[in-house]
Rosetta silent file (secondary structure, phi, psi, omega in degrees, C-alpha in Angstrom):
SEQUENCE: XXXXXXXXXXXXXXXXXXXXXXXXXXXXXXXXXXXXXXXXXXXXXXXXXXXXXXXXXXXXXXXXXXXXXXXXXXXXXXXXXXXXXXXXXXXXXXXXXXXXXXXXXXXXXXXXXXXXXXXXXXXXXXXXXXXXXXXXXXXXXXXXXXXXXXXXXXXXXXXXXXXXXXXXXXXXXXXXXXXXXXXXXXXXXXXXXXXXXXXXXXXXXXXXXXXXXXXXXXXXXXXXXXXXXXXXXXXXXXXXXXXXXXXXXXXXXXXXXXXXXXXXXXXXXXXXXXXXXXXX
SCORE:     score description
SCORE:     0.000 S_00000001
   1 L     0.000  131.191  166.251    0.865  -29.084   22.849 S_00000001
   2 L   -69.993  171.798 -177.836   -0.631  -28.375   19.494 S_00000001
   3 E   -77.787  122.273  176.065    0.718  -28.257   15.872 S_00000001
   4 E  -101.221   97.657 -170.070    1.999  -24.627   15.006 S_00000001
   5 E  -114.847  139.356 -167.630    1.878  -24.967   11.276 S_00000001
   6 E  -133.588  144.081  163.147    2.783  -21.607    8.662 S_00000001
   7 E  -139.359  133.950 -178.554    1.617  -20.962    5.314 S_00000001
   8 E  -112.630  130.083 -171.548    3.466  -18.037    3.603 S_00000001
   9 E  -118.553  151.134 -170.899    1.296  -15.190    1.615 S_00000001
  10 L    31.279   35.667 -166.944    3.295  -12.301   -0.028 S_00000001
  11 L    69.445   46.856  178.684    6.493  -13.391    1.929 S_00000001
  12 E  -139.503  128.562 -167.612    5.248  -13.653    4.580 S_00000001
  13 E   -87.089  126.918  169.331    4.629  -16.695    7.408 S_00000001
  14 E  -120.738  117.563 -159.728    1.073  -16.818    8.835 S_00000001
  15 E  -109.449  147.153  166.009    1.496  -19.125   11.405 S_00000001
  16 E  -164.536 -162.194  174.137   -1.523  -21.146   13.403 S_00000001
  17 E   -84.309  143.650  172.718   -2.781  -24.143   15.162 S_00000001
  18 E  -146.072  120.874  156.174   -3.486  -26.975   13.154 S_00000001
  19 E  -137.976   65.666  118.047   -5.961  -30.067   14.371 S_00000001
  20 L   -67.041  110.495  175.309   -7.173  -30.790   10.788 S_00000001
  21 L  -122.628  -28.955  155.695   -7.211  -34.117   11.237 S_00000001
  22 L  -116.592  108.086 -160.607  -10.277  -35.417    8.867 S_00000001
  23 L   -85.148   43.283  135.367  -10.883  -33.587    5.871 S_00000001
  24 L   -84.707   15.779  169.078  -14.702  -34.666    5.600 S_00000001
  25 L   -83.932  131.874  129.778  -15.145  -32.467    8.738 S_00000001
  26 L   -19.962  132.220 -143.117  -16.701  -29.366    9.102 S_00000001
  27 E  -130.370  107.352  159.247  -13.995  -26.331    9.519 S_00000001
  28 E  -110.800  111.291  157.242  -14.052  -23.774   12.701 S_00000001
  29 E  -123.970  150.324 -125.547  -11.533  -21.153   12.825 S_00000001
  30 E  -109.039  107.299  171.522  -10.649  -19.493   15.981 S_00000001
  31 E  -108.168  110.651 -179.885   -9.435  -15.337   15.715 S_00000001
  32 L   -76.200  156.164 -173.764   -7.742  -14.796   18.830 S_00000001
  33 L  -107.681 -122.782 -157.518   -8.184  -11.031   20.321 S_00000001
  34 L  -155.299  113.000   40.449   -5.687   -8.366   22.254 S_00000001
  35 L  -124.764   87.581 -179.250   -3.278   -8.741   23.997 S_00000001
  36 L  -138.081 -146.206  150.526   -3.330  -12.445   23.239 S_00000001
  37 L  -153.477  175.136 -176.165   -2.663  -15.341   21.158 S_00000001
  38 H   -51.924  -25.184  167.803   -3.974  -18.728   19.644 S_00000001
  39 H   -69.968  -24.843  154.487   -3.444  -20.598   22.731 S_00000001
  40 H   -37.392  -31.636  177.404   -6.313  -19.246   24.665 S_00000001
  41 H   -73.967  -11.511 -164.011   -8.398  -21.046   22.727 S_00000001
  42 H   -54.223  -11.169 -164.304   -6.848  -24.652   24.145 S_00000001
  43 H  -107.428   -6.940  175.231  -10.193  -25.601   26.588 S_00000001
  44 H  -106.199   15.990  171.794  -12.313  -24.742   22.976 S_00000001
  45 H   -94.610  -57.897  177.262  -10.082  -26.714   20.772 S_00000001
  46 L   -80.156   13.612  162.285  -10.133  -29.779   22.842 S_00000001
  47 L   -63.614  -51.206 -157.593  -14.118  -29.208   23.362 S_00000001
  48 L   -90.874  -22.055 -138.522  -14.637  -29.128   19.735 S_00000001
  49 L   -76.151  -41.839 -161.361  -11.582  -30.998   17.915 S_00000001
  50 L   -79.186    1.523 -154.157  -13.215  -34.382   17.970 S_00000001
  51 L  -122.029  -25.722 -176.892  -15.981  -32.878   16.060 S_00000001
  52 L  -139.333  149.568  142.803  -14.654  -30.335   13.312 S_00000001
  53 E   -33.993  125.110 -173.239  -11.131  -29.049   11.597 S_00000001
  54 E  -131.914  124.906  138.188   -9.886  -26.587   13.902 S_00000001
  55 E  -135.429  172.047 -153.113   -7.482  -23.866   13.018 S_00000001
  56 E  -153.668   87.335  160.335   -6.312  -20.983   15.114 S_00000001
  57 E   -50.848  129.627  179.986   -4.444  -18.186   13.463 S_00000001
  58 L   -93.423  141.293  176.214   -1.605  -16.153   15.517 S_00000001
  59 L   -87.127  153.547 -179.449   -1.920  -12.463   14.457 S_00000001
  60 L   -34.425  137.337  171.202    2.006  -11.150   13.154 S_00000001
  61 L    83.833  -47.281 -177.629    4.333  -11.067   15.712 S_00000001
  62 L   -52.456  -19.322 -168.551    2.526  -12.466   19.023 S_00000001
  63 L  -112.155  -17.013  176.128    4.352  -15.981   18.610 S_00000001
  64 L  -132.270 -170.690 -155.305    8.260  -14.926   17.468 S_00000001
  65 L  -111.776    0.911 -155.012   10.444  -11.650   17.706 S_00000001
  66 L   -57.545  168.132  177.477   10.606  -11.685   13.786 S_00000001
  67 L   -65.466  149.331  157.753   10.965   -7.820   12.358 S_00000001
  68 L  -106.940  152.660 -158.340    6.805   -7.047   12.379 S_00000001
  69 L   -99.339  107.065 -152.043    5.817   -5.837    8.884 S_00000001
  70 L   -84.831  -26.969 -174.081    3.218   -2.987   10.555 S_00000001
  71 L   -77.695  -18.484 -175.464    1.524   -3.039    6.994 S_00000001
  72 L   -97.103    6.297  179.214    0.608   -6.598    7.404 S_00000001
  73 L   -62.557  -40.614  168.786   -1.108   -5.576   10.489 S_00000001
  74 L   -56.373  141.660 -175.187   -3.934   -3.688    8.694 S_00000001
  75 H   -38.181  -64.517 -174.005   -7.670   -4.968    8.732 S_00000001
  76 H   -58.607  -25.501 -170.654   -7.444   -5.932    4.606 S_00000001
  77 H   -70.060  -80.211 -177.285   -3.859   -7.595    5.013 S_00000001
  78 H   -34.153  -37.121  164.645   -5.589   -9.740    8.070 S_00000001
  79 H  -100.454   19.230  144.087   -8.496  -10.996    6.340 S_00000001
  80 H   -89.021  -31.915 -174.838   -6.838  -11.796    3.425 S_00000001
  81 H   -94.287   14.965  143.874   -4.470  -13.982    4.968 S_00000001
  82 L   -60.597  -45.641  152.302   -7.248  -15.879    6.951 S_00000001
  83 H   -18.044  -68.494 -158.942   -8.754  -15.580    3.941 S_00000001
  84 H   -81.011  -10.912 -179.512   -5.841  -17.650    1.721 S_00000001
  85 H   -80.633  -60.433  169.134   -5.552  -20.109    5.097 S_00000001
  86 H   -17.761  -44.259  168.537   -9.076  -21.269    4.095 S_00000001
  87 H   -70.056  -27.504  142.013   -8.234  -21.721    0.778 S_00000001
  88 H   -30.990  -88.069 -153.940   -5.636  -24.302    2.336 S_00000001
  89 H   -82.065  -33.556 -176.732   -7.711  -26.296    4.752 S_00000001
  90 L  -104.221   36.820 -166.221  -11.005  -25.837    2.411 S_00000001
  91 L    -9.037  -70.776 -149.596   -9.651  -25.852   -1.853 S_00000001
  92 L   -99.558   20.999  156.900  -12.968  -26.527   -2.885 S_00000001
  93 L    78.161   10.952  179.516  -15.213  -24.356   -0.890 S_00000001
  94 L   -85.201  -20.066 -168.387  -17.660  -27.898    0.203 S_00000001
  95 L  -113.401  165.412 -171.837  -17.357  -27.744    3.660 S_00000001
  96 L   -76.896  144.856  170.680  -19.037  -25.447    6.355 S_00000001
  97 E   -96.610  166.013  159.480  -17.032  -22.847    7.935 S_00000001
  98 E  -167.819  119.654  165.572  -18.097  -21.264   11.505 S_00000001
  99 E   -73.710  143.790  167.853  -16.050  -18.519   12.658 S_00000001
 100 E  -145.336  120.505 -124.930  -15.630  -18.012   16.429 S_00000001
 101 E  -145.603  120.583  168.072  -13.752  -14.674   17.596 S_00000001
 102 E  -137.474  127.399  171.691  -12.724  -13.145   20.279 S_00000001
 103 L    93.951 -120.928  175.809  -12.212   -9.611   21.456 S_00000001
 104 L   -82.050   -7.255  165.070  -10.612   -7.953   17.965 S_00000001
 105 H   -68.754  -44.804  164.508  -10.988  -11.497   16.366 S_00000001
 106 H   -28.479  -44.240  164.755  -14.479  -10.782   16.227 S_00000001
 107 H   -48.057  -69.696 -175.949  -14.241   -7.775   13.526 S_00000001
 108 H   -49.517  -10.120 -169.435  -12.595  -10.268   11.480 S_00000001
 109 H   -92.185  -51.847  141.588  -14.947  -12.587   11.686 S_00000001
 110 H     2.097  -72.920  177.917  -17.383  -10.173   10.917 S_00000001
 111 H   -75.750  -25.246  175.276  -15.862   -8.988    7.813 S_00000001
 112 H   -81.119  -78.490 -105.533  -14.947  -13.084    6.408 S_00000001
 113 H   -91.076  -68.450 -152.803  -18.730  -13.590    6.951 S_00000001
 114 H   -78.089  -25.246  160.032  -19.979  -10.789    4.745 S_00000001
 115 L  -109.747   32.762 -168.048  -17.013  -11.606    1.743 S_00000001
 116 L  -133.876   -8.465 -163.826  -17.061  -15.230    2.195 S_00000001
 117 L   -29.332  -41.974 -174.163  -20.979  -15.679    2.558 S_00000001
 118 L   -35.865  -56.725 -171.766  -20.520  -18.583    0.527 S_00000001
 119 L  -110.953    7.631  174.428  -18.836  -20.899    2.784 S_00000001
 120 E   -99.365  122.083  178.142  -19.440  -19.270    6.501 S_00000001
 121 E   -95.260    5.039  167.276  -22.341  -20.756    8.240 S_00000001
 122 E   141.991  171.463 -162.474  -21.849  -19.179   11.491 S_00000001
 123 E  -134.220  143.237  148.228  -20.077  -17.049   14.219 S_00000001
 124 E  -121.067  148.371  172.451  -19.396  -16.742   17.341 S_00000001
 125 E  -119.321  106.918 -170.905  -18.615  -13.772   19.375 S_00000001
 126 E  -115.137  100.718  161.701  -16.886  -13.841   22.498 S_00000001
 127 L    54.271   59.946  164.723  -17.038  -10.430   24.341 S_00000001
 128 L  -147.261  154.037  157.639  -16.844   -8.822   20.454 S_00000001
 129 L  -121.808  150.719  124.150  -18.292   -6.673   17.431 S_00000001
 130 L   -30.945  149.664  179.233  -18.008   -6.327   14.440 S_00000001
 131 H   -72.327 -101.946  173.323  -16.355   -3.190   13.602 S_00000001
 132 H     4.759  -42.067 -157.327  -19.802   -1.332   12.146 S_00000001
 133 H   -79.609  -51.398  156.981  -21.605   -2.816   15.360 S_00000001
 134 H   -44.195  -40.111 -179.636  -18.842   -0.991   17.779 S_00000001
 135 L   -91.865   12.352 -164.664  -19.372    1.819   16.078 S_00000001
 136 L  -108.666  -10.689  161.756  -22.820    2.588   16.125 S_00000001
 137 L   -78.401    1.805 -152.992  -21.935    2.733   19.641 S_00000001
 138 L   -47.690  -69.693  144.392  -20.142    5.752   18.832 S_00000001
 139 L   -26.491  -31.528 -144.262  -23.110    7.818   21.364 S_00000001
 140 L   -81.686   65.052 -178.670  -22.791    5.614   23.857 S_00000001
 141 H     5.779  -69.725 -178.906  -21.029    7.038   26.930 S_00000001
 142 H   -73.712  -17.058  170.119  -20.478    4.339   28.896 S_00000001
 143 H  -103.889    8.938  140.655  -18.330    2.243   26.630 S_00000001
 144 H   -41.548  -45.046 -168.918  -16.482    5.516   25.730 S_00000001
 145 H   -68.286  -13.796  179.622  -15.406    5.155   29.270 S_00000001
 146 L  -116.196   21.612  172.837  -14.659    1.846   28.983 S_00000001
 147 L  -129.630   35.689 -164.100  -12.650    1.996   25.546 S_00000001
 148 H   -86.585    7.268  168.421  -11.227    5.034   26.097 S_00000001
 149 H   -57.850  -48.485 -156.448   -7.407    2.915   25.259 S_00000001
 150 H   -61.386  -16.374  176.297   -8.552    2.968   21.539 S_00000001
 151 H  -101.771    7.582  167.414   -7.881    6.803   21.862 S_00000001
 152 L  -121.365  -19.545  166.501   -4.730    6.531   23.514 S_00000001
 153 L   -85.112   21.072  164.182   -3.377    3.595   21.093 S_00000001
 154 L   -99.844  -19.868 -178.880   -3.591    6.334   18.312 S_00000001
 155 L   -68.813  144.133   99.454   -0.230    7.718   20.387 S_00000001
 156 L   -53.164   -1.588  146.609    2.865    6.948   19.725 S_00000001
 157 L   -75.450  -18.111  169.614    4.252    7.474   22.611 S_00000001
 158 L   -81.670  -50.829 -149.568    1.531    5.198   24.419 S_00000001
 159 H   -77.387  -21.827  161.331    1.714    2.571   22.447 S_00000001
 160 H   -81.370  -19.136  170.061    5.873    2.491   23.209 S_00000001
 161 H   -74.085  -36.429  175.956    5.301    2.599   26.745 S_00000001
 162 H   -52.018  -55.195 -146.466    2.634   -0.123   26.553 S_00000001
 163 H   -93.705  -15.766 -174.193    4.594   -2.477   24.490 S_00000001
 164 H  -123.503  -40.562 -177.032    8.338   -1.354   25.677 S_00000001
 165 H  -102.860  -31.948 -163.850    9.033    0.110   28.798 S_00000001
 166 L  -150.913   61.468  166.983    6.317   -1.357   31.251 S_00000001
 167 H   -48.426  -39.084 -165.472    5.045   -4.469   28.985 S_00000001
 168 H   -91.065  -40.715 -164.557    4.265   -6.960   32.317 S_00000001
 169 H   -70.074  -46.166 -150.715    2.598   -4.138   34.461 S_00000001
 170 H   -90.383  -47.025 -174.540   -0.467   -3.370   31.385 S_00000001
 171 H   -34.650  -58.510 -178.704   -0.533   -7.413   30.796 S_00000001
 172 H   -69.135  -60.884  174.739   -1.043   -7.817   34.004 S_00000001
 173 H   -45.718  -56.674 -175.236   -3.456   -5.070   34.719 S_00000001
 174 H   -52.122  -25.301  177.443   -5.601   -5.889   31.860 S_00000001
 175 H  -100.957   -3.357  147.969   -6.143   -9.354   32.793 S_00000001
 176 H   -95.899    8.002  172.937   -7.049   -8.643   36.606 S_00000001
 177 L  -105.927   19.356  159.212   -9.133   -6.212   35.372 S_00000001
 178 L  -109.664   19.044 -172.826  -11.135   -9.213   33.153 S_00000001
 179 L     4.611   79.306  145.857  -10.370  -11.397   36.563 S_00000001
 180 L   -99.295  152.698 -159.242   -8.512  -14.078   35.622 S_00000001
 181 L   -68.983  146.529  174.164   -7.107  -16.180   38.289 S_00000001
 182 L  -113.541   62.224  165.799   -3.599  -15.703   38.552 S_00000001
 183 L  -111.900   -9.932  170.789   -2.403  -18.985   38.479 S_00000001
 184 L   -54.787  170.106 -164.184   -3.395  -19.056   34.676 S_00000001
 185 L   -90.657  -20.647  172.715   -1.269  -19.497   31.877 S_00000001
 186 H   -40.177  -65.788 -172.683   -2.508  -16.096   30.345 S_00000001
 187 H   -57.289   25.560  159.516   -0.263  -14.182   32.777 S_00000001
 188 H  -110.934   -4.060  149.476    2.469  -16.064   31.139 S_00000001
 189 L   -36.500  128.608 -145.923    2.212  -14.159   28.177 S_00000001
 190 L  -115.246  168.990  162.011    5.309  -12.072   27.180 S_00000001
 191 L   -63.425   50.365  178.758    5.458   -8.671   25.338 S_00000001
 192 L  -128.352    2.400 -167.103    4.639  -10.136   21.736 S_00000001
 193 L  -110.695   26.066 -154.625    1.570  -10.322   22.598 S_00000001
 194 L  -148.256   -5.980 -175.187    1.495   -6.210   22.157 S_00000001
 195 H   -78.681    0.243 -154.749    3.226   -6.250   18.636 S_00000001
 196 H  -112.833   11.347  175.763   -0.590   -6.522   17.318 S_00000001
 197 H   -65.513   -8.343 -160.786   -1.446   -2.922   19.109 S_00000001
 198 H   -65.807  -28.718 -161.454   -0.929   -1.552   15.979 S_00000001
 199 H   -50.319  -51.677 -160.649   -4.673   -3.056   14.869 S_00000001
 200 H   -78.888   -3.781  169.375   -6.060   -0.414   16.564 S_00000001
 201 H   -95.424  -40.081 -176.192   -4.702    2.553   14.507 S_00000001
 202 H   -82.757  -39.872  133.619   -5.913    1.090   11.410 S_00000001
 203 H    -3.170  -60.053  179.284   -9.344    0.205   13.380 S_00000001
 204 H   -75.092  -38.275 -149.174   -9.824    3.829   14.128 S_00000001
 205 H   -72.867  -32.332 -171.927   -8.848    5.458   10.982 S_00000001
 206 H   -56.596  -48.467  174.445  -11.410    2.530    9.264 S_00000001
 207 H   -63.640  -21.320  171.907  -14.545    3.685   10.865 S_00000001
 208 L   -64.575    1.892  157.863  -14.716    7.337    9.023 S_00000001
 209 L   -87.148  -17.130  168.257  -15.722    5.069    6.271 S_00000001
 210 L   -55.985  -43.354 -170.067  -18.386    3.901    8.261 S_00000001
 211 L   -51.937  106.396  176.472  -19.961    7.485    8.306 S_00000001
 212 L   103.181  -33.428 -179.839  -23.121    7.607    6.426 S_00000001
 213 L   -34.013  126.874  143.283  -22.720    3.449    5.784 S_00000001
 214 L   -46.097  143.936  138.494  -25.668    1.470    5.154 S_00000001
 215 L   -29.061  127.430  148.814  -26.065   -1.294    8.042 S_00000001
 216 L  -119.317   96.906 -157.261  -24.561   -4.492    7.153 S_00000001
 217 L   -71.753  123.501  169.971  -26.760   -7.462    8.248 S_00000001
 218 E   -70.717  126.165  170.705  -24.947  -10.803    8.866 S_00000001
 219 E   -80.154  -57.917  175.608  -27.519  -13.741    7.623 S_00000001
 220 E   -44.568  148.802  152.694  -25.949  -16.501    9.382 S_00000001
 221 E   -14.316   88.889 -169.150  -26.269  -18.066   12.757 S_00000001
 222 E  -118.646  143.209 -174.476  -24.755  -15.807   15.410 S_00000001
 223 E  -140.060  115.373 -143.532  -23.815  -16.633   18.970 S_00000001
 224 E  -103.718  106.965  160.597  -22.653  -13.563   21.405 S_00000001
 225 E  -135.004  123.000 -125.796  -21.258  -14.750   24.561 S_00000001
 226 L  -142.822  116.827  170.879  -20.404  -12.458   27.044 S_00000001
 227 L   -37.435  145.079  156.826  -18.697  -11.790   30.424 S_00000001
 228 L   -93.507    1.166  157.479  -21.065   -9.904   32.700 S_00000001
 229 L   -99.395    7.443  160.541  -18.064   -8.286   34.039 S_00000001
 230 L   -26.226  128.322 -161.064  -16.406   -6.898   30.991 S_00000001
 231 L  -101.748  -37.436 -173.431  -14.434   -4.030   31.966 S_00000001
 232 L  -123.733    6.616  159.621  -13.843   -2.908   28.355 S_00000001
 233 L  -149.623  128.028 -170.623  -16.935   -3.567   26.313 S_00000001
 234 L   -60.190  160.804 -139.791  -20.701   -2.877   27.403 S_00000001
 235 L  -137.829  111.858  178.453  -22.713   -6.264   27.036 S_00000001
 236 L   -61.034  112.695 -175.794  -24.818   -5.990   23.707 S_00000001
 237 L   -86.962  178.610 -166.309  -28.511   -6.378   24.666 S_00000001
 238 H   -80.218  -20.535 -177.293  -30.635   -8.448   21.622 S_00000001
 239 H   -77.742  -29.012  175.955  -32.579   -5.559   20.408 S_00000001
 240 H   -66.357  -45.556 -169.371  -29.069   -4.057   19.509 S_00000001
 241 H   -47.033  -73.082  174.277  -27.409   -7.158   18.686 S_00000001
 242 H     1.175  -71.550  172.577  -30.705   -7.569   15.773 S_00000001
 243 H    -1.477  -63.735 -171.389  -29.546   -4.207   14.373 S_00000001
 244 H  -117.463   -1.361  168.024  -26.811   -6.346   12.408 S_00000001
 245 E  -125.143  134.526  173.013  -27.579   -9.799   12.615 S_00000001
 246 E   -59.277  -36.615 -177.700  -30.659  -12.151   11.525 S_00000001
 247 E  -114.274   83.213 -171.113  -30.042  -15.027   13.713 S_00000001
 248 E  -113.253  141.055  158.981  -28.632  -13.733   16.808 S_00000001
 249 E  -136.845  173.446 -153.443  -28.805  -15.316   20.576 S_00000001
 250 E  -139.935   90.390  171.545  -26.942  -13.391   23.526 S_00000001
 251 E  -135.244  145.232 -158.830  -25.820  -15.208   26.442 S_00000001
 252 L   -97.824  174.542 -161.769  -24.175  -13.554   29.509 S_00000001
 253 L  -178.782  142.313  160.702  -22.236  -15.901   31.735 S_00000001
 254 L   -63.906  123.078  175.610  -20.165  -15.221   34.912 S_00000001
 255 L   160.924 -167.149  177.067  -16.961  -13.913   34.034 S_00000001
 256 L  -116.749 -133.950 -169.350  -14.712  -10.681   32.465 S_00000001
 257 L   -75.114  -52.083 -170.581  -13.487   -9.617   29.533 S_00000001
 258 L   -84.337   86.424 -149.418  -11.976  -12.820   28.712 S_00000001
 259 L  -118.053   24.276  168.974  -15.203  -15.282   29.812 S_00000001
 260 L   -95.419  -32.611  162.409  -14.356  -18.412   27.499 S_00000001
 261 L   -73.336  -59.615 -176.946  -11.514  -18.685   30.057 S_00000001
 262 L   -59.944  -33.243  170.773  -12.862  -17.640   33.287 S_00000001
 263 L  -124.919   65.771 -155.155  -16.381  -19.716   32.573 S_00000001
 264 H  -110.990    4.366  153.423  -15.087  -21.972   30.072 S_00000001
 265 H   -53.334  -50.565 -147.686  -16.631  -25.368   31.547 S_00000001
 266 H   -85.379  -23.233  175.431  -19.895  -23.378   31.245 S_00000001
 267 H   -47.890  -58.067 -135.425  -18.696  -21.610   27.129 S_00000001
 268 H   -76.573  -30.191  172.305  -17.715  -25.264   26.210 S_00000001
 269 H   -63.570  -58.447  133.456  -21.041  -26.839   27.054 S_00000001
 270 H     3.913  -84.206 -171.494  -22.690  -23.614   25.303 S_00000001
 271 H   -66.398  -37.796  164.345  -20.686  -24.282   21.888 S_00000001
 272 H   -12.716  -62.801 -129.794  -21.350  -28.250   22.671 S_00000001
 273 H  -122.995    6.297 -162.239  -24.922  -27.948   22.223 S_00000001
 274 L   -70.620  128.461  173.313  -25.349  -24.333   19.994 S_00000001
 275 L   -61.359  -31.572  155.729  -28.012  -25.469   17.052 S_00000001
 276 L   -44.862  -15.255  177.133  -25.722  -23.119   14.810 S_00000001
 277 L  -109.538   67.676 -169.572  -23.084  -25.711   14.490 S_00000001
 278 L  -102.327 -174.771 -170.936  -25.572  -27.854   12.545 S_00000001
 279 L  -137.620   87.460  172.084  -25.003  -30.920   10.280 S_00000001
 280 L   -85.687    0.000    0.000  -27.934  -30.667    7.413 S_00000001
């Protein structure tokens, strides 16, 4: 079991894995997606641990029952306090960051990259966008059909049945419908892991600011890796991917939504050997 370590910003506990264990190391941190938490990341923490500073932020709520502050929920609140954890493991801004994101961790990671340029040196994206990147998908039919939850988590009345009356039945669907085995420890995930639905109301409401947006190109090293069974996001070919990044590669892999678990011997060798995680 890892270290669950808190730092508190505006009264508030931001709680996350901590294996800083050398501070002349290189710094990766891990943005878990939805409906999930920081432990999913455990087969790329012990992949990577021996080689970089690893932390792995819980978004509010997913790890205790605490009241959730719904305001700290919002996109600017979240990447400020990843933000201010940085500031923590990394004072003086010398060592390389490399984000790696999954699902709705990806926006953030996104968004750190382009007001952090300084110290992030690359991303990964596991079965994610960027927020901008999602939306330019906006046309796209087929991943209406396969997002159409982001238009029912605008409800209030959905979003209490999801998270209150029939928490283990959507857990459970959503993760046979990214086929995960079910002897994994995902399906032992409880209803906290649903306090962070809220993301997706501030998510929607974000993109009408999009409207009209210049493109915003990510410079750094980016590396997309992607179920080829995702059930709930269409699998970004490279002429799209380009669109918003300079250095982009794209690799598909057997698996679902969640494919660092279901094909994460084949992920861990992948981040092992990715030239983006360099040491100039």
């Amino acid at each position: 079991m890892y270290c669950v370590d808190s730092r508190f910003r505006n009264g508030l506990e931001i709680f996350f894995i901590n294996e800083v264990k050398d501070f002349d190391r290189d710094i990766i941190v891990m943005l878990h997606g939805f409906p999930d938490d920081a432990f999913s990341f455990e087969g790329q923490i012990e992949s990577l641990k021996e080689r970089f500073n690893i932390i792995a932020p819980f978004m509010h709520g997913v790890l205790n029952d605490s009241e959730l502050n719904k305001n700290r929920i919002c996109p600017r609140e979240l990447i400020h306090d990843i933000l201010h954890l940085l500031k923590e493991v990394n004072p003086n801004g010398d060592k390389r960051v490399y984000l790696m994101g999954h699902d709705l961790g990806c926006f953030l990671s996104t968004a750190i990259a382009q007001i952090s340029s300084h110290q992030i040196k690359g991303i990964v994206h596991i079965n994610g966008l960027g927020l901008q990147h999602f939306y330019s998908r906006k046309y796209n039919l087929n991943q209406w059909i396969k997002s159409y939850y982001v238009l029912l988590t605008q409800v209030n009345i959905f979003r209490f049945f999801v998270t209150k009356v029939f928490p283990d039945f959507f857990l459970n669907l959503i993760y046979k419908l990214s086929y995960i085995e079910k002897d994994h420890d995902l399906y032992q995930r409880d209803r906290r892991v649903f306090n962070s639905i809220y993301i997706y109301k501030y998510l929607f409401r974000k993109t009408f600011s999009l409207i009209g947006a210049p493109t915003m190109k990510v410079s750094v090293p980016t590396l997309f890796l992607w179920g080829n069974r995702d059930n709930f996001l269409e699998i970004p070919s490279l002429v799209e991917v380009e669109k918003f990044y300079d250095k982009a590669q794209v690799r598909v892999l057997p698996g679902g939504h969640w494919v660092h678990l279901s094909a994460q011997d084949k992920v861990n060798r992948i981040l092992e050997n990715w030239s983006g995680f360099c040491h100039e």
